[in-house]
Amino acid sequence: EAAQALRKAQAAARAKGYSLKVYDCYRPMRAGEDFVAWAHALGDQAMRGQFYPNVAKDALFAEGYVGGARTSHSRGTAVDLTIVKLPAKSQRPYQKGEPLTSCTAPARQRFPDNTVDMGTGYDCFDARSHTFSPAITGTPRANRLLLRQLMTDAGFVNYANEWWHYDLADAPNPHAYYDFPVARAALR
């Protein structure tokens, strides 16, 4: 059901001159457990500057940026995504060790990707990432609203703390969580 709804959103995006760009979808429970362990490792601040520059790591759970190992991603009914203007520009790969910039910095200062400006980077744990943050105006706000319209029309519901996160409404098996691994070898 989630794949069919996503296909509907993609068709609507293309009709408006955009394409969806998916960052994350199904995530095995073991990946969620790793994420929870990372969030509890308060001494590990390596990614703070880019992904949570204004939120204390010990507040990530309370502020709703980290849930738990059992999430809708582990059911296969959630997707983290954005939109790209067509024709899509190429995007250079990240080079290991390359300095990273705060996800709240202006788009021209963040890693150069081919997506539209949403006001913050993806996976930015900050109040400015809330879908309707009053700090985000103009084109970035219009882009968020376009993504939201595409996704809600296709049967998804936005998680208000993250402009990029959508759950399938009326998802089947709402209490089922899966832990089968995803590996490149499995895709052949």
Coordinates of N, CA, C and O in Angstrom, one line a residue:
E1 N 0.8 -1.2 0.0 CA 0.0 0.0 0.0 C 0.9 1.3 0.0 O 0.5 2.2 -0.7
A2 N 1.9 1.3 0.8 CA 2.8 2.4 0.9 C 3.5 2.7 -0.5 O 3.6 3.9 -0.9
A3 N 3.9 1.6 -1.1 CA 4.6 1.8 -2.4 C 3.6 2.4 -3.5 O 4.0 3.2 -4.3
Q4 N 2.4 1.9 -3.4 CA 1.4 2.4 -4.4 C 1.0 3.8 -4.1 O 0.9 4.6 -5.1
A5 N 0.9 4.2 -2.9 CA 0.7 5.6 -2.5 C 1.8 6.5 -2.9 O 1.6 7.6 -3.4
L6 N 3.0 6.0 -2.7 CA 4.2 6.8 -3.1 C 4.3 6.9 -4.7 O 4.6 8.0 -5.2
R7 N 3.9 5.9 -5.4 CA 3.8 6.0 -6.8 C 2.8 7.1 -7.2 O 3.1 7.9 -8.2
K8 N 1.7 7.2 -6.5 CA 0.7 8.2 -6.8 C 1.3 9.6 -6.6 O 1.1 10.5 -7.4
A9 N 2.0 9.8 -5.5 CA 2.6 11.0 -5.1 C 3.7 11.4 -6.2 O 3.8 12.6 -6.6
Q10 N 4.4 10.4 -6.7 CA 5.4 10.7 -7.7 C 4.8 11.2 -9.0 O 5.3 12.1 -9.6
A11 N 3.7 10.5 -9.4 CA 3.0 10.9 -10.6 C 2.5 12.4 -10.5 O 2.6 13.2 -11.4
A12 N 2.0 12.7 -9.3 CA 1.5 14.1 -9.1 C 2.7 15.1 -9.1 O 2.6 16.2 -9.6
A13 N 3.8 14.7 -8.5 CA 5.0 15.6 -8.5 C 5.5 15.8 -9.9 O 5.8 17.0 -10.3
R14 N 5.6 14.8 -10.7 CA 6.0 14.9 -12.1 C 5.1 15.8 -12.9 O 5.6 16.6 -13.7
A15 N 3.8 15.7 -12.7 CA 2.8 16.6 -13.4 C 3.1 18.1 -13.1 O 2.7 18.9 -13.8
K16 N 3.7 18.3 -11.9 CA 4.0 19.7 -11.5 C 5.4 20.1 -11.8 O 5.9 21.2 -11.4
G17 N 6.2 19.2 -12.5 CA 7.6 19.5 -12.8 C 8.6 19.2 -11.8 O 9.7 19.7 -11.8
Y18 N 8.3 18.2 -10.9 CA 9.2 17.8 -9.8 C 9.3 16.3 -9.8 O 8.5 15.6 -10.4
S19 N 10.2 15.8 -9.0 CA 10.3 14.4 -8.7 C 10.6 14.3 -7.2 O 11.1 15.1 -6.6
L20 N 10.1 13.2 -6.7 CA 10.4 12.9 -5.3 C 11.8 12.3 -5.2 O 12.3 11.7 -6.1
K21 N 12.4 12.7 -4.0 CA 13.7 12.1 -3.7 C 13.6 11.5 -2.3 O 13.4 12.2 -1.3
V22 N 13.8 10.2 -2.3 CA 13.6 9.4 -1.0 C 14.9 9.3 -0.3 O 15.9 8.9 -0.9
Y23 N 14.9 9.7 1.0 CA 16.1 9.5 1.8 C 16.1 8.3 2.6 O 17.1 7.6 2.8
D24 N 14.9 7.9 3.1 CA 14.8 6.7 4.0 C 13.4 6.2 3.9 O 12.4 6.9 3.7
C25 N 13.2 4.9 4.0 CA 11.9 4.3 4.0 C 11.9 3.1 4.9 O 12.0 3.4 6.1
Y26 N 11.9 1.9 4.5 CA 11.9 0.8 5.4 C 13.2 0.8 6.2 O 14.3 1.0 5.6
R27 N 13.2 0.6 7.5 CA 14.3 0.5 8.3 C 14.1 -0.6 9.3 O 13.2 -0.6 10.1
P28 N 15.0 -1.6 9.2 CA 14.8 -2.8 10.2 C 14.9 -2.3 11.6 O 15.6 -1.3 11.9
M29 N 14.3 -3.0 12.5 CA 14.3 -2.6 13.9 C 15.7 -2.5 14.4 O 16.0 -1.6 15.3
R30 N 16.6 -3.3 14.0 CA 18.0 -3.3 14.5 C 18.6 -1.9 14.1 O 19.5 -1.4 14.9
A31 N 18.3 -1.3 13.0 CA 18.8 0.0 12.7 C 18.2 1.0 13.6 O 18.9 2.0 14.1
G32 N 16.9 0.9 14.0 CA 16.3 1.8 15.0 C 16.9 1.6 16.3 O 17.1 2.6 17.0
E33 N 17.3 0.4 16.7 CA 18.0 0.2 18.0 C 19.4 0.9 18.0 O 19.8 1.4 19.0
D34 N 20.1 0.8 16.8 CA 21.3 1.5 16.7 C 21.2 3.0 16.9 O 22.0 3.7 17.5
F35 N 20.1 3.5 16.3 CA 19.8 5.0 16.4 C 19.5 5.4 17.8 O 20.0 6.4 18.3
V36 N 18.7 4.5 18.5 CA 18.4 4.8 19.9 C 19.7 4.8 20.8 O 19.9 5.6 21.6
A37 N 20.6 3.8 20.5 CA 21.8 3.7 21.3 C 22.7 4.9 21.0 O 23.3 5.5 22.0
W38 N 22.7 5.4 19.8 CA 23.5 6.6 19.4 C 22.9 7.8 20.2 O 23.7 8.6 20.8
A39 N 21.6 7.9 20.3 CA 21.0 9.0 21.0 C 21.3 9.0 22.5 O 21.4 10.1 23.1
H40 N 21.4 7.8 23.0 CA 21.7 7.7 24.5 C 23.2 7.9 24.8 O 23.6 8.1 25.9
A41 N 24.1 7.8 23.8 CA 25.5 8.0 23.9 C 25.8 9.5 24.0 O 26.2 10.0 23.0
L42 N 25.5 10.1 25.1 CA 25.6 11.5 25.2 C 27.0 12.1 24.9 O 27.2 13.2 24.5
G43 N 28.0 11.3 25.1 CA 29.4 11.7 24.9 C 29.7 11.8 23.4 O 30.7 12.5 23.0
D44 N 29.0 11.1 22.6 CA 29.2 11.2 21.1 C 28.5 12.4 20.5 O 27.3 12.4 20.3
Q45 N 29.3 13.4 20.3 CA 28.7 14.7 19.8 C 29.3 15.0 18.4 O 29.2 16.1 17.9
A46 N 29.8 14.0 17.7 CA 30.5 14.2 16.4 C 29.6 14.8 15.4 O 30.0 15.6 14.6
M47 N 28.3 14.5 15.4 CA 27.4 15.0 14.4 C 26.5 16.2 14.8 O 25.7 16.7 14.1
R48 N 26.8 16.7 16.0 CA 26.0 17.8 16.6 C 26.0 19.0 15.7 O 25.0 19.6 15.4
G49 N 27.2 19.4 15.2 CA 27.3 20.7 14.4 C 26.4 20.6 13.1 O 25.9 21.7 12.7
Q50 N 26.2 19.5 12.6 CA 25.4 19.4 11.4 C 23.9 19.1 11.6 O 23.0 19.7 11.1
F51 N 23.6 18.1 12.5 CA 22.3 17.6 12.6 C 21.5 18.0 13.8 O 20.2 17.9 13.8
Y52 N 22.1 18.5 14.9 CA 21.3 19.0 16.0 C 22.1 20.2 16.7 O 22.4 20.1 17.9
P53 N 22.4 21.2 16.0 CA 23.2 22.3 16.5 C 22.6 23.1 17.6 O 23.4 23.7 18.4
N54 N 21.3 23.1 17.8 CA 20.6 23.9 18.8 C 19.8 23.1 19.8 O 19.1 23.7 20.6
V55 N 20.0 21.8 19.8 CA 19.2 20.9 20.7 C 20.2 20.1 21.4 O 21.1 19.4 20.8
A56 N 20.1 20.0 22.8 CA 21.0 19.1 23.5 C 20.6 17.7 23.2 O 19.5 17.3 23.0
K57 N 21.7 16.9 23.1 CA 21.4 15.5 22.7 C 20.5 14.7 23.6 O 19.7 13.9 23.2
D58 N 20.6 15.1 24.9 CA 19.7 14.4 25.9 C 18.3 14.8 25.8 O 17.4 14.3 26.4
A59 N 18.0 15.8 24.9 CA 16.6 16.3 24.7 C 16.0 15.7 23.4 O 14.8 16.0 23.1
L60 N 16.7 14.9 22.6 CA 16.3 14.4 21.3 C 15.0 13.6 21.5 O 14.1 13.6 20.6
F61 N 14.9 12.8 22.5 CA 13.7 12.0 22.7 C 12.5 12.8 23.2 O 11.4 12.8 22.6
A62 N 12.7 13.7 24.2 CA 11.7 14.5 24.7 C 11.1 15.5 23.7 O 9.9 15.7 23.7
E63 N 11.9 15.9 22.8 CA 11.4 16.9 21.7 C 10.9 16.2 20.5 O 10.5 16.8 19.5
G64 N 10.9 14.8 20.5 CA 10.3 14.1 19.4 C 11.1 13.9 18.2 O 10.6 13.5 17.2
Y65 N 12.4 14.0 18.3 CA 13.3 13.8 17.1 C 13.7 12.4 17.0 O 14.1 11.9 15.9
V66 N 13.8 11.7 18.1 CA 14.1 10.3 18.2 C 13.0 9.6 18.9 O 12.7 10.0 20.0
G67 N 12.4 8.5 18.3 CA 11.3 7.8 18.9 C 11.9 6.6 19.7 O 12.1 6.6 20.8
G68 N 12.0 5.5 18.9 CA 12.5 4.3 19.5 C 12.8 3.3 18.3 O 12.7 3.7 17.1
A69 N 13.1 2.1 18.7 CA 13.4 1.1 17.6 C 12.2 0.7 16.8 O 12.3 0.4 15.7
R70 N 11.0 0.8 17.5 CA 9.8 0.4 16.8 C 9.1 1.7 16.3 O 8.4 2.4 17.0
T71 N 9.3 1.9 15.0 CA 8.7 3.1 14.4 C 8.0 2.6 13.1 O 8.1 1.5 12.7
S72 N 7.3 3.6 12.5 CA 6.6 3.2 11.3 C 7.6 2.9 10.2 O 7.2 2.2 9.2
H73 N 8.8 3.3 10.3 CA 9.9 2.9 9.3 C 10.1 1.4 9.4 O 10.3 0.8 8.4
S74 N 10.0 0.8 10.6 CA 10.2 -0.6 10.8 C 8.9 -1.4 10.3 O 9.0 -2.6 10.3
R75 N 7.9 -0.7 10.0 CA 6.7 -1.4 9.4 C 6.7 -1.3 7.9 O 5.9 -1.9 7.2
G76 N 7.5 -0.4 7.4 CA 7.6 -0.2 6.0 C 6.5 0.8 5.5 O 6.1 0.8 4.3
T77 N 5.9 1.6 6.4 CA 4.8 2.5 6.0 C 5.2 3.9 6.2 O 4.3 4.8 6.1
A78 N 6.5 4.2 6.4 CA 7.0 5.6 6.5 C 8.0 5.9 5.4 O 8.7 5.0 5.0
V79 N 8.1 7.1 5.1 CA 9.1 7.5 4.1 C 9.6 8.9 4.5 O 8.8 9.8 4.9
D80 N 10.9 9.1 4.4 CA 11.5 10.4 4.5 C 11.9 10.9 3.1 O 12.7 10.2 2.5
L81 N 11.4 12.1 2.7 CA 11.7 12.5 1.3 C 11.6 14.0 1.2 O 11.2 14.7 2.1
T82 N 12.0 14.4 0.0 CA 11.9 15.8 -0.4 C 11.5 15.8 -1.9 O 11.1 14.8 -2.5
I83 N 11.6 17.0 -2.5 CA 11.4 17.1 -4.0 C 12.5 17.8 -4.7 O 13.3 18.5 -4.1
V84 N 12.6 17.4 -5.9 CA 13.7 17.9 -6.8 C 13.0 18.5 -8.0 O 12.1 17.9 -8.6
K85 N 13.4 19.7 -8.4 CA 12.9 20.3 -9.7 C 13.4 19.6 -10.9 O 14.6 19.3 -10.9
L86 N 12.5 19.3 -11.8 CA 12.9 18.7 -13.1 C 13.3 19.7 -14.1 O 12.7 20.7 -14.2
P87 N 14.2 19.4 -15.0 CA 15.1 18.2 -15.0 C 16.1 18.3 -13.8 O 16.6 19.4 -13.5
A88 N 16.2 17.2 -13.2 CA 17.1 17.1 -12.0 C 18.5 17.4 -12.3 O 19.1 16.8 -13.3
K89 N 19.1 18.3 -11.6 CA 20.6 18.5 -11.7 C 21.3 17.4 -11.1 O 20.8 16.7 -10.2
S90 N 22.5 17.2 -11.5 CA 23.4 16.1 -10.9 C 23.8 16.6 -9.5 O 23.8 17.8 -9.2
Q91 N 24.1 15.6 -8.7 CA 24.6 15.9 -7.4 C 25.9 15.2 -7.1 O 26.0 14.0 -7.3
R92 N 26.9 15.9 -6.7 CA 28.2 15.3 -6.5 C 28.1 14.5 -5.2 O 27.3 14.8 -4.3
P93 N 28.9 13.4 -5.1 CA 28.8 12.6 -3.9 C 29.6 13.3 -2.7 O 30.5 14.1 -3.0
Y94 N 29.2 13.0 -1.5 CA 29.9 13.4 -0.3 C 31.3 12.7 -0.3 O 31.3 11.5 -0.5
Q95 N 32.3 13.5 0.0 CA 33.6 12.9 0.1 C 33.9 12.7 1.6 O 33.8 13.6 2.4
K96 N 34.3 11.5 2.0 CA 34.5 11.2 3.4 C 35.5 12.2 4.0 O 36.6 12.4 3.4
G97 N 35.2 12.7 5.2 CA 36.1 13.7 5.8 C 35.8 15.1 5.4 O 36.3 16.1 6.0
E98 N 34.9 15.3 4.4 CA 34.6 16.7 4.0 C 33.9 17.4 5.1 O 33.0 16.8 5.8
P99 N 34.2 18.6 5.4 CA 33.6 19.4 6.5 C 32.1 19.5 6.2 O 31.6 19.7 5.1
L100 N 31.3 19.4 7.3 CA 29.9 19.5 7.2 C 29.4 20.8 7.8 O 30.1 21.4 8.6
T101 N 28.3 21.3 7.4 CA 27.7 22.6 7.8 C 26.4 22.3 8.5 O 25.7 21.4 8.3
S102 N 26.1 23.2 9.4 CA 24.9 23.1 10.2 C 23.7 23.0 9.2 O 23.5 23.7 8.2
C103 N 22.7 22.1 9.6 CA 21.5 21.9 8.8 C 20.6 23.1 8.9 O 19.7 23.2 8.1
T104 N 20.9 24.1 9.7 CA 20.1 25.3 9.8 C 20.7 26.5 9.0 O 20.1 27.5 8.9
A105 N 21.9 26.2 8.4 CA 22.5 27.3 7.6 C 21.7 27.5 6.4 O 21.0 26.6 5.9
P106 N 21.9 28.7 5.7 CA 21.2 28.9 4.4 C 21.6 27.8 3.4 O 22.7 27.2 3.5
A107 N 20.7 27.5 2.5 CA 20.9 26.4 1.6 C 22.2 26.5 0.8 O 22.9 25.5 0.6
R108 N 22.6 27.7 0.5 CA 23.8 27.8 -0.3 C 25.1 27.5 0.5 O 26.1 27.3 -0.1
Q109 N 25.0 27.4 1.8 CA 26.1 27.0 2.6 C 26.1 25.6 3.0 O 27.2 25.0 3.4
R110 N 25.0 24.9 2.9 CA 24.9 23.5 3.2 C 25.5 22.6 2.1 O 25.8 23.1 1.0
F111 N 25.6 21.3 2.3 CA 26.1 20.4 1.2 C 25.3 20.7 -0.1 O 24.1 20.6 0.0
P112 N 26.0 20.8 -1.2 CA 25.3 21.1 -2.4 C 24.5 19.9 -3.0 O 25.2 19.0 -3.5
D113 N 23.2 19.9 -2.8 CA 22.5 18.8 -3.4 C 21.5 19.3 -4.5 O 21.5 20.5 -4.8
N114 N 20.8 18.4 -5.1 CA 19.9 18.9 -6.2 C 18.4 19.1 -5.8 O 17.6 19.1 -6.6
T115 N 18.2 19.2 -4.5 CA 16.8 19.3 -4.0 C 16.4 20.8 -3.9 O 17.3 21.7 -4.0
V116 N 15.1 21.0 -3.8 CA 14.7 22.4 -3.6 C 14.9 22.8 -2.1 O 15.1 21.9 -1.3
D117 N 15.0 24.1 -1.9 CA 15.2 24.6 -0.5 C 14.0 24.4 0.4 O 12.9 24.9 0.1
M118 N 14.2 23.7 1.5 CA 13.1 23.4 2.4 C 13.4 24.3 3.7 O 12.7 24.1 4.7
G119 N 14.4 25.1 3.7 CA 14.6 25.9 4.9 C 15.6 25.3 5.9 O 16.3 26.1 6.6
T120 N 15.7 24.0 5.9 CA 16.7 23.3 6.7 C 17.1 22.1 5.9 O 16.5 21.7 4.9
G121 N 18.2 21.5 6.3 CA 18.6 20.2 5.7 C 17.7 19.1 6.2 O 17.0 19.3 7.2
Y122 N 17.8 18.0 5.5 CA 17.1 16.8 5.9 C 17.7 16.2 7.2 O 18.9 16.4 7.5
D123 N 16.9 15.6 8.1 CA 17.3 15.1 9.4 C 17.9 16.1 10.3 O 18.8 15.9 11.1
C124 N 17.4 17.3 10.2 CA 17.8 18.4 11.1 C 16.9 18.4 12.3 O 15.7 18.7 12.2
F125 N 17.5 18.1 13.4 CA 16.7 18.1 14.7 C 16.7 19.6 15.3 O 17.6 20.0 16.0
D126 N 15.7 20.3 14.8 CA 15.7 21.7 15.2 C 14.2 22.2 15.0 O 13.5 21.7 14.1
A127 N 13.8 23.1 15.8 CA 12.4 23.6 15.7 C 12.1 24.2 14.3 O 11.0 24.2 13.8
R128 N 13.2 24.6 13.6 CA 13.0 25.1 12.2 C 12.6 24.0 11.2 O 12.1 24.3 10.1
S129 N 12.8 22.8 11.6 CA 12.4 21.6 10.8 C 11.0 21.3 10.9 O 10.4 20.5 10.2
H130 N 10.3 21.8 11.9 CA 8.8 21.6 12.0 C 8.2 22.1 10.8 O 8.5 23.2 10.3
T131 N 7.3 21.3 10.2 CA 6.7 21.6 9.0 C 6.1 23.0 8.9 O 6.3 23.7 7.9
F132 N 5.5 23.5 9.9 CA 4.9 24.8 9.9 C 5.7 25.8 10.8 O 5.1 26.7 11.3
S133 N 7.0 25.6 10.9 CA 7.8 26.5 11.7 C 7.6 28.0 11.2 O 7.7 28.2 10.0
P134 N 7.3 28.9 12.1 CA 7.1 30.3 11.6 C 8.4 30.9 11.2 O 8.4 32.0 10.5
A135 N 9.6 30.3 11.5 CA 10.9 30.8 11.1 C 11.1 30.6 9.6 O 12.0 31.2 9.0
I136 N 10.3 29.7 9.0 CA 10.5 29.3 7.6 C 9.4 30.0 6.7 O 8.2 29.8 6.9
T137 N 9.9 30.9 5.8 CA 8.9 31.7 5.0 C 9.3 31.6 3.6 O 10.3 30.9 3.2
G138 N 8.6 32.3 2.7 CA 8.9 32.4 1.3 C 9.0 31.1 0.6 O 8.1 30.2 0.8
T139 N 9.9 31.0 -0.3 CA 10.1 29.8 -1.2 C 10.2 28.5 -0.4 O 9.6 27.5 -0.7
P140 N 11.1 28.5 0.7 CA 11.2 27.2 1.4 C 9.9 26.8 2.0 O 9.5 25.6 2.0
R141 N 9.1 27.7 2.5 CA 7.7 27.3 3.1 C 6.8 26.8 2.0 O 6.1 25.8 2.2
A142 N 6.8 27.5 0.8 CA 6.0 27.0 -0.3 C 6.5 25.6 -0.7 O 5.6 24.8 -1.1
N143 N 7.7 25.3 -0.7 CA 8.2 24.0 -1.1 C 7.7 23.0 -0.1 O 7.3 21.9 -0.5
R144 N 7.8 23.3 1.2 CA 7.2 22.4 2.2 C 5.8 22.1 2.0 O 5.3 20.9 2.1
L145 N 5.0 23.1 1.7 CA 3.6 23.0 1.5 C 3.3 22.2 0.2 O 2.3 21.4 0.2
L146 N 4.1 22.3 -0.8 CA 3.9 21.5 -2.0 C 4.2 20.0 -1.7 O 3.4 19.2 -2.1
L147 N 5.3 19.8 -1.0 CA 5.5 18.4 -0.6 C 4.4 17.8 0.2 O 3.9 16.7 0.0
R148 N 3.9 18.6 1.2 CA 2.8 18.1 2.0 C 1.6 17.8 1.2 O 0.9 16.8 1.4
Q149 N 1.3 18.7 0.3 CA 0.1 18.5 -0.6 C 0.2 17.2 -1.4 O -0.7 16.4 -1.5
L150 N 1.4 17.1 -2.0 CA 1.6 15.9 -2.8 C 1.4 14.6 -2.0 O 0.8 13.6 -2.5
M151 N 2.0 14.6 -0.8 CA 1.9 13.4 0.0 C 0.6 13.2 0.7 O 0.1 12.0 0.7
T152 N -0.1 14.2 1.1 CA -1.4 14.0 1.7 C -2.4 13.6 0.7 O -3.3 12.8 1.0
D153 N -2.3 14.2 -0.5 CA -3.2 13.8 -1.6 C -3.1 12.3 -1.9 O -4.0 11.6 -2.4
A154 N -1.9 11.8 -1.7 CA -1.6 10.4 -2.0 C -1.9 9.4 -0.9 O -1.7 8.2 -1.0
G155 N -2.3 10.0 0.3 CA -2.7 9.1 1.4 C -1.7 9.0 2.5 O -1.7 8.1 3.4
F156 N -0.8 10.0 2.6 CA 0.2 10.0 3.7 C -0.2 11.1 4.7 O -0.9 12.1 4.4
V157 N 0.4 11.0 5.9 CA 0.2 12.0 7.0 C 1.6 12.5 7.4 O 2.5 11.6 7.6
N158 N 1.8 13.8 7.5 CA 3.1 14.3 7.9 C 3.3 14.3 9.4 O 2.3 14.5 10.1
Y159 N 4.5 14.0 9.8 CA 4.9 14.1 11.2 C 5.3 15.6 11.4 O 6.3 16.0 10.8
A160 N 4.6 16.4 12.2 CA 4.8 17.8 12.2 C 6.1 18.3 12.6 O 6.5 19.4 12.3
N161 N 6.9 17.5 13.3 CA 8.3 17.9 13.8 C 9.3 17.8 12.7 O 10.4 18.2 12.8
E162 N 9.0 17.1 11.6 CA 9.9 16.8 10.5 C 9.2 17.0 9.1 O 8.4 16.2 8.7
W163 N 9.6 18.1 8.4 CA 9.0 18.4 7.1 C 9.1 17.2 6.2 O 8.4 17.1 5.2
W164 N 10.1 16.3 6.3 CA 10.4 15.2 5.4 C 9.8 13.9 5.7 O 9.8 13.0 4.9
H165 N 9.1 13.8 6.9 CA 8.6 12.4 7.3 C 7.1 12.3 7.1 O 6.3 13.1 7.6
Y166 N 6.8 11.2 6.4 CA 5.4 10.9 6.1 C 5.1 9.5 6.4 O 5.9 8.6 6.1
D167 N 3.9 9.3 7.0 CA 3.4 7.9 7.3 C 2.2 7.7 6.5 O 1.3 8.6 6.3
L168 N 2.0 6.4 6.1 CA 0.8 6.0 5.3 C -0.3 6.1 6.3 O -0.3 5.5 7.4
A169 N -1.4 6.8 5.9 CA -2.6 6.9 6.7 C -3.3 5.5 6.6 O -3.2 4.8 5.6
D170 N -3.9 5.1 7.7 CA -4.6 3.8 7.7 C -3.7 2.7 7.2 O -4.1 1.8 6.4
A171 N -2.5 2.6 7.7 CA -1.5 1.6 7.3 C -2.0 0.2 7.8 O -2.6 0.1 8.9
P172 N -1.7 -0.8 7.0 CA -2.1 -2.2 7.4 C -1.1 -2.6 8.5 O 0.0 -2.1 8.6
N173 N -1.6 -3.5 9.3 CA -0.7 -4.1 10.4 C 0.0 -3.0 11.2 O 1.2 -2.9 11.3
P174 N -0.8 -2.1 11.9 CA -0.2 -1.0 12.6 C 0.6 -1.3 13.8 O 1.3 -0.5 14.3
H175 N 0.6 -2.6 14.2 CA 1.4 -3.0 15.4 C 2.5 -4.0 15.0 O 3.1 -4.6 15.9
A176 N 2.7 -4.2 13.7 CA 3.7 -5.1 13.2 C 5.0 -4.3 13.0 O 5.0 -3.2 12.4
Y177 N 6.1 -4.9 13.4 CA 7.4 -4.3 13.2 C 8.3 -5.4 12.6 O 8.2 -6.5 13.1
Y178 N 9.2 -5.0 11.7 CA 10.0 -6.0 11.0 C 11.5 -5.7 11.2 O 11.9 -4.6 11.4
D179 N 12.2 -6.8 11.2 CA 13.7 -6.7 11.4 C 14.5 -7.4 10.4 O 15.6 -7.8 10.6
F180 N 13.9 -7.6 9.2 CA 14.7 -8.3 8.2 C 15.7 -7.3 7.6 O 15.4 -6.1 7.4
P181 N 17.0 -7.7 7.4 CA 18.0 -6.8 7.0 C 17.9 -6.4 5.5 O 17.3 -7.2 4.7
V182 N 18.4 -5.3 5.2 CA 18.4 -4.9 3.8 C 19.9 -4.8 3.4 O 20.7 -4.1 4.1
A183 N 20.3 -5.4 2.4 CA 21.7 -5.4 2.0 C 21.7 -5.3 0.4 O 20.8 -5.8 -0.2
R184 N 22.8 -4.7 -0.1 CA 23.0 -4.6 -1.5 C 22.8 -6.0 -2.2 O 22.2 -6.1 -3.2
A185 N 23.3 -7.0 -1.6 CA 23.3 -8.3 -2.2 C 21.8 -8.8 -2.4 O 21.5 -9.5 -3.3
A186 N 21.0 -8.3 -1.5 CA 19.6 -8.7 -1.5 C 18.8 -8.1 -2.7 O 17.8 -8.5 -3.1
L187 N 19.4 -7.0 -3.2 CA 18.8 -6.3 -4.3 C 19.1 -6.8 -5.7 O 18.6 -6.4 -6.7
R188 N 20.0 -7.8 -5.8 CA 20.4 -8.3 -7.1 C 19.4 -9.3 -7.6 O 18.6 -9.9 -7.1

